[in-house]
Coordinates of C-alpha atoms in Angstrom, one line a residue:
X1239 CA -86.6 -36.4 4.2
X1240 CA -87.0 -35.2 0.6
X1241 CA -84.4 -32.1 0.9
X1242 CA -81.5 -34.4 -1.2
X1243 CA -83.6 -33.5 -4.0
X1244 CA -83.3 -29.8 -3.4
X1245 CA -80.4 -29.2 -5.6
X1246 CA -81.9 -30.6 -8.6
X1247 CA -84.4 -28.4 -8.4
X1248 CA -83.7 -24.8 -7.1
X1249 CA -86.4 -23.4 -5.2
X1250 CA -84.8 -19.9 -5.0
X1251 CA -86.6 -17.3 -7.8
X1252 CA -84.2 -16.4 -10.2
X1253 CA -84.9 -12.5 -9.3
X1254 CA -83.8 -13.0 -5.5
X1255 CA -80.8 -15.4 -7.0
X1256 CA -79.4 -13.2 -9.2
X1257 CA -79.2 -10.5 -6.2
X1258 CA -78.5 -13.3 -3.8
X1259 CA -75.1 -11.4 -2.3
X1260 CA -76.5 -7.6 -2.5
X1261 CA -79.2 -9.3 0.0
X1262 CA -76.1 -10.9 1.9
X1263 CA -74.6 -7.8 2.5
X1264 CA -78.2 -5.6 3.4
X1265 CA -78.1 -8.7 6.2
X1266 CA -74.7 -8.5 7.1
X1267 CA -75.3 -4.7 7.7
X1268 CA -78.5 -5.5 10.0
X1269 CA -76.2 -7.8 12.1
X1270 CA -73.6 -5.7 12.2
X1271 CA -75.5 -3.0 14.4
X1272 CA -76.9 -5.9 16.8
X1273 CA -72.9 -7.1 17.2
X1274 CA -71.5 -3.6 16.8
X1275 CA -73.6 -2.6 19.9
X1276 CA -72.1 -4.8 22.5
X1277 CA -68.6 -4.5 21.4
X1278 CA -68.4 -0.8 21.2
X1279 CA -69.8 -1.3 25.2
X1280 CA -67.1 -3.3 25.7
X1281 CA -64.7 -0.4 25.8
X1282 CA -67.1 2.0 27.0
X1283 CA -67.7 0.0 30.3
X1284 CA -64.7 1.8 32.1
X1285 CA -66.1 5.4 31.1
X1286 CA -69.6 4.5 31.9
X1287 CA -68.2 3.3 35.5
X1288 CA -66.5 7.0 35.9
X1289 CA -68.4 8.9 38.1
X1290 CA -70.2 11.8 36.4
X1291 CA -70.1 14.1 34.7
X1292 CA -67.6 11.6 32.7
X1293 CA -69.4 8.8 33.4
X1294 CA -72.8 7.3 35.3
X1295 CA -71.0 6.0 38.2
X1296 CA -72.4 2.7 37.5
X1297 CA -70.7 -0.2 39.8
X1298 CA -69.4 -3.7 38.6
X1299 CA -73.1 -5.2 39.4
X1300 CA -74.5 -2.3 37.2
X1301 CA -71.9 -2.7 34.3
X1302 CA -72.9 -6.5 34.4
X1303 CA -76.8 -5.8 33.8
X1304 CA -76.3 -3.0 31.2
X1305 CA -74.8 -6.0 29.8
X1306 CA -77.3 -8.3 30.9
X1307 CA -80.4 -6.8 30.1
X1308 CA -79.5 -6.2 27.0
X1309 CA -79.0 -9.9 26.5
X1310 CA -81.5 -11.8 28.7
X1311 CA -84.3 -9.7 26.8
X1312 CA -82.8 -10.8 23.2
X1313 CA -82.4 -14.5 24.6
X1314 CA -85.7 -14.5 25.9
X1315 CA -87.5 -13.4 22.6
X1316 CA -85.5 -14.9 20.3
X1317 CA -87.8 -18.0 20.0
X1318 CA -90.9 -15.9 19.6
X1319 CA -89.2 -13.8 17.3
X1320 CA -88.0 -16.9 15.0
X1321 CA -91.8 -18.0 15.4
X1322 CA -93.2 -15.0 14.3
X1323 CA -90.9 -14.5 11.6
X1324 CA -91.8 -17.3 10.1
X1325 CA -95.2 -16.9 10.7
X1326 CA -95.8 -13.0 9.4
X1327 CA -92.7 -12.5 7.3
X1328 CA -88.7 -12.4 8.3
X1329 CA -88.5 -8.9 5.9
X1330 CA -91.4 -7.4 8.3
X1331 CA -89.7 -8.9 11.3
X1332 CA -86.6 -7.8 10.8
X1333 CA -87.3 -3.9 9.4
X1334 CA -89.8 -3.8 12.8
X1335 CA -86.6 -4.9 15.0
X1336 CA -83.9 -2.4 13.3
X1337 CA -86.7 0.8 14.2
X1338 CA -86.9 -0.5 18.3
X1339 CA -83.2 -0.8 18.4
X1340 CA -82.9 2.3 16.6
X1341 CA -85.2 4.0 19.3
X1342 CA -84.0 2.3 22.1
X1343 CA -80.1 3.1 21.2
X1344 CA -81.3 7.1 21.2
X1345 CA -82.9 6.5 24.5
X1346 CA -79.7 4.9 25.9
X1347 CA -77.8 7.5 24.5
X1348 CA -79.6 9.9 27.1
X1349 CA -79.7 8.0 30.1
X1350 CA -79.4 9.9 32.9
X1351 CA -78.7 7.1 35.5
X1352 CA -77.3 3.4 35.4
X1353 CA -80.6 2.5 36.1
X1354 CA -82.3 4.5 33.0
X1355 CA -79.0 2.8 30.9
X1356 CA -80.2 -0.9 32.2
X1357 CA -83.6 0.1 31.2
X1358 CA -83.0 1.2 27.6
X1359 CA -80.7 -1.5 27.3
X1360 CA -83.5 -4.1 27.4
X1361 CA -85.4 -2.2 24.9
X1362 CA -82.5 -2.3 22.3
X1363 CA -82.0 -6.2 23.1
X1364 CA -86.2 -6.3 22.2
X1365 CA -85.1 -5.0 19.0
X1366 CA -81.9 -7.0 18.5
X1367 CA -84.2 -10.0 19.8
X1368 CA -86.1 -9.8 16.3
X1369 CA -83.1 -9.0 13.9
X1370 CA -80.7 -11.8 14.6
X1371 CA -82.8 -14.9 13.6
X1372 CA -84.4 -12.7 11.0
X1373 CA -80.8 -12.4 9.2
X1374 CA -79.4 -15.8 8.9
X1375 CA -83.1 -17.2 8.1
X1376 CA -83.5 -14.7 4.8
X1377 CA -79.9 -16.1 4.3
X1378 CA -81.2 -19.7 4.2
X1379 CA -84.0 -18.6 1.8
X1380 CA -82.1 -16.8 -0.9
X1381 CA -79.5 -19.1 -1.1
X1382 CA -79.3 -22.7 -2.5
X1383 CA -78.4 -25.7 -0.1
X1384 CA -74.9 -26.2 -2.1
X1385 CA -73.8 -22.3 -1.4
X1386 CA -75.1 -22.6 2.3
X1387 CA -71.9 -23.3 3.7
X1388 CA -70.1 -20.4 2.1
X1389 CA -73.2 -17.9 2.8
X1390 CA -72.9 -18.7 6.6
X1391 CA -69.2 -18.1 7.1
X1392 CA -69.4 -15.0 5.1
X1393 CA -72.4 -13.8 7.3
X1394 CA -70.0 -15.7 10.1
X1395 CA -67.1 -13.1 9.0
X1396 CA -69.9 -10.7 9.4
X1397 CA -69.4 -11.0 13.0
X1398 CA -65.7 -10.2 13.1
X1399 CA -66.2 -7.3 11.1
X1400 CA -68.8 -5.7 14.0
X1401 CA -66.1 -6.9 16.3
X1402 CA -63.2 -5.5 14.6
X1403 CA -65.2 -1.8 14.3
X1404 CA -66.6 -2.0 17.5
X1405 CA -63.5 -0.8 19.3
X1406 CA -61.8 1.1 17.2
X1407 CA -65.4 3.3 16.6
X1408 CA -65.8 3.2 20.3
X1409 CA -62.8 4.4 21.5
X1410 CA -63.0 7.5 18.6
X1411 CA -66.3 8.4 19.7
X1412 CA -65.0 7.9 23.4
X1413 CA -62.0 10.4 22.9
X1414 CA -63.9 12.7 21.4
X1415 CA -67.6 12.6 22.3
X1416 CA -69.6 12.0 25.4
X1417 CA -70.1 8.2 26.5
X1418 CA -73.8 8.5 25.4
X1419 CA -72.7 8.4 21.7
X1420 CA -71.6 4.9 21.8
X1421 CA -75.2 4.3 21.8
X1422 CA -76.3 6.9 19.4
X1423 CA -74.3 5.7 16.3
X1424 CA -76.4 3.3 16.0
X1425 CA -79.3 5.4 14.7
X1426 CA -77.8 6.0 10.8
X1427 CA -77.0 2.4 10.7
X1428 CA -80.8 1.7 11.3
X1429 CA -82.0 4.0 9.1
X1430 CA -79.5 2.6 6.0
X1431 CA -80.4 -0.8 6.8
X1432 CA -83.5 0.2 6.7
X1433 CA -84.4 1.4 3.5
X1434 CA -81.9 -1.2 1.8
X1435 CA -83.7 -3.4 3.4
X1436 CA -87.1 -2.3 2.1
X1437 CA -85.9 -2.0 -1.5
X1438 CA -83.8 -5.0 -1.9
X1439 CA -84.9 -8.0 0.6
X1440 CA -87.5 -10.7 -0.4
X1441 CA -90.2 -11.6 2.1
X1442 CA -90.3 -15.2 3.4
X1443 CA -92.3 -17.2 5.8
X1444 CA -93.6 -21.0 6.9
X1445 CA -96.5 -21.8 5.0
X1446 CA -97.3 -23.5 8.5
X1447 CA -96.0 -21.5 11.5
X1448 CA -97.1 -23.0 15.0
X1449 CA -98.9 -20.7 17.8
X1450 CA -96.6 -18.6 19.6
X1451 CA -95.7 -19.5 23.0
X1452 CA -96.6 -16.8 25.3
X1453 CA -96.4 -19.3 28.6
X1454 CA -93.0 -20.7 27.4
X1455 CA -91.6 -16.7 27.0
X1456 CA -93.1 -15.7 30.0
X1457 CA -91.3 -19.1 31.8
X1458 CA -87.8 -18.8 29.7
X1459 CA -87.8 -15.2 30.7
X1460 CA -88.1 -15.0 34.1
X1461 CA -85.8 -18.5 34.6
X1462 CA -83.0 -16.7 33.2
X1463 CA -83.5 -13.2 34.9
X1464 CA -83.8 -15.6 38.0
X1465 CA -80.7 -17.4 37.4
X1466 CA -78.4 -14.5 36.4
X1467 CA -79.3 -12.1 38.7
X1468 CA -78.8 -14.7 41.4
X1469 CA -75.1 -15.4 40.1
X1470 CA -74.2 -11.4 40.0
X1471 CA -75.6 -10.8 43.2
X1472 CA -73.4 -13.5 44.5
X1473 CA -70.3 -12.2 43.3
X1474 CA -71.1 -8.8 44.1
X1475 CA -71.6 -9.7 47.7
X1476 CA -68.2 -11.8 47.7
X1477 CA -70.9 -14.9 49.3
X1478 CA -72.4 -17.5 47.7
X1479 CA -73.9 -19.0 50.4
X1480 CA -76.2 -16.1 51.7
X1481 CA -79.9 -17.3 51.7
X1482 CA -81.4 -14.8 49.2
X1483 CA -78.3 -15.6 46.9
X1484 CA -79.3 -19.6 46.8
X1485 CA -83.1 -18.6 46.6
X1486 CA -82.8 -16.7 43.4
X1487 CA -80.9 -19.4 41.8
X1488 CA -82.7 -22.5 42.7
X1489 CA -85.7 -20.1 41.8
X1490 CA -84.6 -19.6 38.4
X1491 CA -83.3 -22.9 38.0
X1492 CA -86.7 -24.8 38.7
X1493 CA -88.5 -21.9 36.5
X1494 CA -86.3 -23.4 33.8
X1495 CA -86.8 -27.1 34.3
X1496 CA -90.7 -26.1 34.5
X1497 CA -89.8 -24.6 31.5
X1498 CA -88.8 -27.6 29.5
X1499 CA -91.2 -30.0 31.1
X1500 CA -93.9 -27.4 29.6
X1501 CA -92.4 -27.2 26.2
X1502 CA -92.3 -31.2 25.7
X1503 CA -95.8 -31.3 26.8
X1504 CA -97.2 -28.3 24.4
X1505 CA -98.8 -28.6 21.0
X1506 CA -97.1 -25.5 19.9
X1507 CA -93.9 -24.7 21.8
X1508 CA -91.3 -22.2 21.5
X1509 CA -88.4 -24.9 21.1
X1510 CA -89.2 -27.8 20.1
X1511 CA -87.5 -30.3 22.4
X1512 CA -87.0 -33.6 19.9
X1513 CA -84.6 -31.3 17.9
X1514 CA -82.2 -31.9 20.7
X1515 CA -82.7 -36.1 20.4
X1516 CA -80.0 -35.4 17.4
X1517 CA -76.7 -35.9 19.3
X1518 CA -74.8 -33.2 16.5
X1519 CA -77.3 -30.7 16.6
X1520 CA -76.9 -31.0 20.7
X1521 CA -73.4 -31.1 20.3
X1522 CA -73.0 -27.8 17.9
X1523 CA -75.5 -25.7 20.2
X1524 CA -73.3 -27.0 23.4
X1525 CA -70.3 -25.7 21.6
X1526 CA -71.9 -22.2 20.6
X1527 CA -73.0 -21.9 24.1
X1528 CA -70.0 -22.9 25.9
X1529 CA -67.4 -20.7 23.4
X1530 CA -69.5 -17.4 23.9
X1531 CA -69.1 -18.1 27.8
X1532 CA -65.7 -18.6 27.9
X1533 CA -65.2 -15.5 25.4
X1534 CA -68.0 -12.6 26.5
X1535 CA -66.7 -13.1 30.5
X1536 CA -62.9 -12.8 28.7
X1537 CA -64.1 -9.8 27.1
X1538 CA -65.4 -8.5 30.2
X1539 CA -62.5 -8.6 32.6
X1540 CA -59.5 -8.1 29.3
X1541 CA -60.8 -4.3 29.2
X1542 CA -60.2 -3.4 32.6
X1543 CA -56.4 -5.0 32.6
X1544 CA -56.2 -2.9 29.1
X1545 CA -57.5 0.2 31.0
X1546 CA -57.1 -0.2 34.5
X1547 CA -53.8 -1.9 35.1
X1548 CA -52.2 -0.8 32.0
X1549 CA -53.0 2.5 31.7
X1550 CA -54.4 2.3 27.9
X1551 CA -57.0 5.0 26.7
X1552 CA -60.6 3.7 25.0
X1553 CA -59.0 3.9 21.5
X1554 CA -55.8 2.1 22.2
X1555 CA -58.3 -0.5 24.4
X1556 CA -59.9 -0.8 20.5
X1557 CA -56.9 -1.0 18.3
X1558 CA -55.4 -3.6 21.0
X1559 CA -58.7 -6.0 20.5
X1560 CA -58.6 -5.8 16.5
X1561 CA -56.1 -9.0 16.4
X1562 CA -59.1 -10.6 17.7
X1563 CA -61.6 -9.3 14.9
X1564 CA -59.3 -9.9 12.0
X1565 CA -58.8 -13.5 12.7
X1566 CA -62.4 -13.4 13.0
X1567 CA -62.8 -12.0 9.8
X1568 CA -60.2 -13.7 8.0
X1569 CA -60.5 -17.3 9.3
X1570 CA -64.8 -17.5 9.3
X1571 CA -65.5 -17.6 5.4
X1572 CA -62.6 -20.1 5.1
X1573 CA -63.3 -22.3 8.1
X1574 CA -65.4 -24.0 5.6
X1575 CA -62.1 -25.2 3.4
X1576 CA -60.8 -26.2 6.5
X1577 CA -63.8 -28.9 7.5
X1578 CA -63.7 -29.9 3.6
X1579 CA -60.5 -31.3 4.5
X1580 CA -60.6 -32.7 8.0
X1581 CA -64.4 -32.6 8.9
X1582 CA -66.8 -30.9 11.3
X1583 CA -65.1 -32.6 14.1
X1584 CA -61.5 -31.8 14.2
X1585 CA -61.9 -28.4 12.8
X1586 CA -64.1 -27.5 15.5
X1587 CA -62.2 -29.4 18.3
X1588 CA -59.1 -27.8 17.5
X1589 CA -60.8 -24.2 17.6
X1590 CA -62.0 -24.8 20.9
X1591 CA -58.7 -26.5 22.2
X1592 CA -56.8 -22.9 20.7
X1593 CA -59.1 -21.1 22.4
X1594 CA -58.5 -22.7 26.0
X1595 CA -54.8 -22.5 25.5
X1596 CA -55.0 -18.7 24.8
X1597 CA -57.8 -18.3 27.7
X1598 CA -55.4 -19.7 30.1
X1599 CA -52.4 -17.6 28.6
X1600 CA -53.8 -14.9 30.2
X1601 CA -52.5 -16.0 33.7
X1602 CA -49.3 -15.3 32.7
X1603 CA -50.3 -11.4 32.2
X1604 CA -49.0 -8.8 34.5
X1605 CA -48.5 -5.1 34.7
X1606 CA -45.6 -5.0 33.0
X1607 CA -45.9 -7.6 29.8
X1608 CA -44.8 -6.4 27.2
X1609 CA -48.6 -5.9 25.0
X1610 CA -47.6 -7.8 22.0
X1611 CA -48.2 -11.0 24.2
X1612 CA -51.5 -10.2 24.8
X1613 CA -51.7 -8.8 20.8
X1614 CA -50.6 -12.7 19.7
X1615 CA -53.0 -14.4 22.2
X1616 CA -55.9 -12.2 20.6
X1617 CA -55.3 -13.2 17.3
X1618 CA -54.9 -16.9 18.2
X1619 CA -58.3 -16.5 20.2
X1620 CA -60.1 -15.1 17.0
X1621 CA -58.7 -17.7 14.7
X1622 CA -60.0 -20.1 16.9
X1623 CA -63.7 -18.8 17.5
X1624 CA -63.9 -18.8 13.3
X1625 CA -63.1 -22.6 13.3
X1626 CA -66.0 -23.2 15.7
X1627 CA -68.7 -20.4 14.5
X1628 CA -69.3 -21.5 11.1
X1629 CA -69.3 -25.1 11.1
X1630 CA -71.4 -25.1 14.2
X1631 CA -73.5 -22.2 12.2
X1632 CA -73.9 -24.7 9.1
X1633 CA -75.1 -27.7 11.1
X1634 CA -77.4 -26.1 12.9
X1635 CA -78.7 -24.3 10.3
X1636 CA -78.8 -27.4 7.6
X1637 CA -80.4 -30.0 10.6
X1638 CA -83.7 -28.2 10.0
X1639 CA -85.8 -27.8 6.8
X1640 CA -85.6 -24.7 4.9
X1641 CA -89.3 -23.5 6.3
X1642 CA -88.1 -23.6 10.1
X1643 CA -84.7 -21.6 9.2
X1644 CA -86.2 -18.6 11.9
X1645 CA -86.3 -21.5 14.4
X1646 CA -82.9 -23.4 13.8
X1647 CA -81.5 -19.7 13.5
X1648 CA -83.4 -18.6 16.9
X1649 CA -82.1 -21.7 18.6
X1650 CA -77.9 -20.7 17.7
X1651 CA -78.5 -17.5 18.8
X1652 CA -80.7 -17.8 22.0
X1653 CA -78.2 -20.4 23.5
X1654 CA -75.1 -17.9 21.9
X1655 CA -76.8 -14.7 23.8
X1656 CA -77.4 -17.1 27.1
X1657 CA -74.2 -18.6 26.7
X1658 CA -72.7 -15.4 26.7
X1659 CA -74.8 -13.6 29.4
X1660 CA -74.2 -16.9 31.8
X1661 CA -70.4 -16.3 31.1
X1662 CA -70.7 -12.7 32.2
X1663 CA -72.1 -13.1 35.1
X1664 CA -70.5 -16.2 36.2
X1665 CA -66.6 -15.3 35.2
X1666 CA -67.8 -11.8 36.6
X1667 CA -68.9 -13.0 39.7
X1668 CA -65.6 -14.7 39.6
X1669 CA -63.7 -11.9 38.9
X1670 CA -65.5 -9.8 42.0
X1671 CA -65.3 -12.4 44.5
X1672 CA -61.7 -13.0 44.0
X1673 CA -61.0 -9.2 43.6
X1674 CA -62.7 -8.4 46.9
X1675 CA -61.3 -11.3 49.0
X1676 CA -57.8 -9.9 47.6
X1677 CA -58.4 -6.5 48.4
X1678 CA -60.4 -6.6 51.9
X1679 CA -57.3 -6.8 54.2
X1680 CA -55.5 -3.7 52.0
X1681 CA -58.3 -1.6 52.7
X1682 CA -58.7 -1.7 56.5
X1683 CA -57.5 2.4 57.5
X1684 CA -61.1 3.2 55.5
X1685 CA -63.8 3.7 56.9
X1686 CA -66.0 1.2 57.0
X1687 CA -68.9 2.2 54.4
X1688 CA -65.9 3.6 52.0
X1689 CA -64.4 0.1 52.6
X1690 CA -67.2 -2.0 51.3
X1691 CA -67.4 0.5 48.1
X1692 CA -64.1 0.2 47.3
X1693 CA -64.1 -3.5 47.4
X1694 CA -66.5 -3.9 44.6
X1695 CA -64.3 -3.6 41.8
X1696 CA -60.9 -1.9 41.0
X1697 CA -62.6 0.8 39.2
X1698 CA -64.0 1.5 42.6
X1699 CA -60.5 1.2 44.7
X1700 CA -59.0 3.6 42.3
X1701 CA -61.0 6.2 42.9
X1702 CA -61.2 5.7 46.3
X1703 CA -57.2 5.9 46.0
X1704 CA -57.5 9.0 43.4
X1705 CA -59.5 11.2 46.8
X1706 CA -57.0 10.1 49.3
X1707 CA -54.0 11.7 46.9
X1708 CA -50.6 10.5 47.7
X1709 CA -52.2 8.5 50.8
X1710 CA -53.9 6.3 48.1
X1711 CA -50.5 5.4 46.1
X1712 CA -50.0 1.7 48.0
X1713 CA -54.0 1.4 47.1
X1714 CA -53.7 1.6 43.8
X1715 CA -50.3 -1.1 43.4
X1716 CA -52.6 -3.4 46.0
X1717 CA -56.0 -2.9 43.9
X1718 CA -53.6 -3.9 40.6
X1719 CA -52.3 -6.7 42.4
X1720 CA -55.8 -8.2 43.5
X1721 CA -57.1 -7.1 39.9
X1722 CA -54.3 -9.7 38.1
X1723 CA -55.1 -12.2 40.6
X1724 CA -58.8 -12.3 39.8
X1725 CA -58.0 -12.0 36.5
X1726 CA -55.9 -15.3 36.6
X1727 CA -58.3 -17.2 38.5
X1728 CA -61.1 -16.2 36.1
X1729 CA -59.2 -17.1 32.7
X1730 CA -58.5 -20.7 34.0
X1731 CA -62.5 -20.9 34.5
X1732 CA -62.9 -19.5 30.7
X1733 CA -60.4 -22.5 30.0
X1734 CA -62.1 -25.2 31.3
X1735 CA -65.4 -24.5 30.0
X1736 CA -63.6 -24.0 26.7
X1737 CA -61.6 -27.3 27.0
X1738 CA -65.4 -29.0 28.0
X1739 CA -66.6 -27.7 25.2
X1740 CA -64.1 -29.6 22.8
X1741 CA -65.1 -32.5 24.7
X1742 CA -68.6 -32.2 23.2
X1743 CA -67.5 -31.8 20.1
X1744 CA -65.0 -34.5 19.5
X1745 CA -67.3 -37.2 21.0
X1746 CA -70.8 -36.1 18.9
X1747 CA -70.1 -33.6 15.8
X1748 CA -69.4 -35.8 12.8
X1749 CA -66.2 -36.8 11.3
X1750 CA -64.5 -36.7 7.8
X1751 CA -66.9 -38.1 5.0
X1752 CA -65.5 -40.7 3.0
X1753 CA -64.7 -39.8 -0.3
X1754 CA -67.3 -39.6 -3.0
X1755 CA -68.1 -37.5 -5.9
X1756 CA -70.8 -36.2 -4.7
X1757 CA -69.4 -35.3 -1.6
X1758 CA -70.1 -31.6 -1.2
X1759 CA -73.5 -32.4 -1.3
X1760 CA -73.5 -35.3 0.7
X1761 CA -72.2 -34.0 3.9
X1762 CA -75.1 -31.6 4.7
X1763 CA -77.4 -34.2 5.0
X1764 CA -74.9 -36.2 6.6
X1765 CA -74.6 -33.4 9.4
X1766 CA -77.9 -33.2 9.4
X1767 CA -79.3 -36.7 9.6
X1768 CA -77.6 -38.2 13.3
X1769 CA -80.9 -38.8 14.6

């Protein structure tokens, strides 16, 4: 390895240097439309479940794959889209991704069926797909190794930002627009990124990019799809055990191991496998992975006790989630004076262990806690998520050389965006199985096809309860009741894969360095090195 001599000679032109944090912020605005998406949905999801003209109608298995598609589309691409950005150019990339999210977020915007909304969803996640590794790999070529650390948890910070606005601009929009425009917000953000990102960005690229893998998208692709539509059917049935439930899953599952067995034999694959042979690389992708399922199938279910059991409007949903955003955006750019002091190890370990604690806090929720509970365990949750997102982001990023950035930054945010889509629909399916085995024996004076509808999710038993008018009054105390419980029972499975998580990271991220001069620089290729 000859990148300890990188400091001593800067390989950044002093043009792009001198602009180095403009450029930060034109990529900090990029992400913030790819993050900004999914967390304005978060508070839309109730809304878009209304029936129409409010809403679509769209049932808890719908809600899930608006999600979904979104994401298993941008997990699925994001290695080709690293690959190709370092083969043709991240600035190309990455202006080519803002215009298909751009058009794809209009589309949404005018979806006249759940099934339309799933559909237009994947298209903005093709989009998003080709922006996210594009961001943090300019980042790695515009700064120098030594300002790394700070760049990421800035970028990092980026991230809590987009989930502080999120909320807040969705439940605006929400009280005074039509669901649709939750989608088309997007556009001016596209079109500002755009041309700031045409007049300020430098062009980059690996002088040699490998083939891109069309077999190994094609295989990661339709594994996932497999795997998580097998999980949401499952809890949208209530049974695991039926034989088209089991099918998909195994399905999916040997797609995937086919998968890997093809990329360790190919000349040119899409991940290349012997990056996982080093332990703390493993270990920081486990954590990313494992923290974004605990905290996107948290997400999910928190809005519907906001909402549903509590009584709040969009808005107040989005003002009640900013504790959340502003540890985010507080903690991330200084997460990396914390690991200065006690290492990658502890800093992240303790994050994680935070964030289990407050996961599991949510079983002592009911419908009548008083909100600034649930206000101090959001801000706890964020504060830990910073202490694992940018020194996970950093090793990840520094493990690989400079000239496979797309491909350590594709890597971080596939396994972030399947990490995340895996805890949707498993802490979902969670969610519906326990709702519906809680709320079958309330709902037997329905008939029986009203019955089964009603049992799919407690947006669906209150408006069963709404028709029936003072009939439906014990429905709706029963379908809060069953709601908490699920919601209980799903927050201790977001705790223990949080808790696993810091597992992984206290036995294989690295500890303190020993003190030495040079010790700032030192530690990167430290992180880096565990092979």
């Amino acid at each position: 390895m000859t990148s300890p001599a990188v400091p001593a000679a800067p390989r950044i032109p002093e043009a792009v240097h001198r602009r180095r944090w403009v450029i930060l912020g034109v990529l900090m605005l990029s992400l913030l439309i790819v993050v900004l998406d999914n967390s304005i949905l978060n508070v839309a999801i109730k809304t878009i479940s209304t029936p129409a003209p409010t809403g679509l109608g769209a049932t808890q298995s719908e809600l899930e794959w608006a999600i979904n598609s979104y994401t298993l589309v941008f997990a699925g691409l994001l290695f080709t889209a690293g690959l190709l950005g370092d083969r043709v150019g991240r600035k190309k990339v990455l202006i080519g991704g803002l215009v298909v999210f751009g058009i794809g977020s209009a589309l949404a915007a005018e979806s006249g069926s759940p099934v339309q909304l799933i559909a237009f969803r994947a298209l903005m996640g093709l989009g998003a797909a080709f922006v996210m590794p594009a961001t943090l790999a300019v980042l790695m070529n515009v700064f120098e190794r030594e300002e790394q650390p700070k760049a990421i948890g800035i970028w990092a910070g980026g991230v809590g930002l987009a989930i502080a606005i999120g909320p807040i601009t969705g439940g605006l929009l929400l009280d005074h627009f039509w669901w649709g425009s939750v989608f088309l917000v997007n556009v001016p953000i596209v079109i500002l990124a755009v041309v700031l990102m045409i007049a300020l960005v430098p062009d980059s690229k690996d002088p040699k990019p490998g083939r891109i893998d069309l077999v190994g998208v094609v295989l990661s692709i339709v594994g996932l799809v497999l795997l998580v539509y097998g999980i949401i059917k499952g809890g949208d049935e209530g049974d695991f055990t039926s034989p088209q439930v089991i099918a998909t899953i195994v399905a999916g599952l040997v797609v995937l191991v086919g998968f890997v067995v093809y990329e360790k034999r190919s000349d040119h694959p899409s991940i290349d496998i012997d990056y996982f042979k080093n332990k703390v690389f493993s270990a920081a992708i486990a954590a990313i992975a494992l923290v974004f399922f605990a905290l996107m199938g948290v997400t999910f279910f928190s809005v519907f006790y906001t909402q549903s059991v509590r009584g709040y409007s969009p808005l107040q949903t989005g003002a009640l989630m900013l504790p959340l955003a502003v540890a985010q955006l507080i903690f991330a750019p200084r997460a990396r004076l914390v690991v200065d002091r006690f290492g990658v190890r502890a800093t992240t370990t303790g994050g994680l262990v935070l964030l289990a604690a407050m996961l599991a806090a949510f079983t002592v929720l009911d419908a009548d806690t008083p909100i600034w509970l649930l206000e101090v365990m959001f801000f706890l949750m964020g504060t830990g998520m910073a202490h694992v997102m940018t020194p996970t982001s950093v090793v990840i990023m520094q493990a690989l050389p400079r000239e496979k950035a797309g491909s350590a930054s594709a890597l971080s945010n596939t396994f972030r965006q399947v990490g995340g889509a895996l805890g949707i629909a498993v802490l979902g399916s969670v969610l519906s199985t326990a709702y519906r085995g809680g709320i079958e024996d309330k709902l037997g004076l329905l008939p029986a096809g009203a019955r089964d509808a009603a049992g799919g999710s407690i947006e669906a038993t209150l408006g069963i309860a709404e028709k029936l008018g003072p009939r439906g009054e014990a429905l709706v105390g029963a379908a809060n009741d069953s709601f908490l419980h699920a919601m209980h029972v799903t927050a201790l499975w977001g705790a223990a894969v949080a808790l696993a998580s810091a597992v992984v990271t206290a036995l294989f991220l690295p500890g303190k360095p020993p003190a030495a001069p040079a010790g700032q620089q030192g530690e990167p290729e430290r992180i880096g090195a565990g092979r």
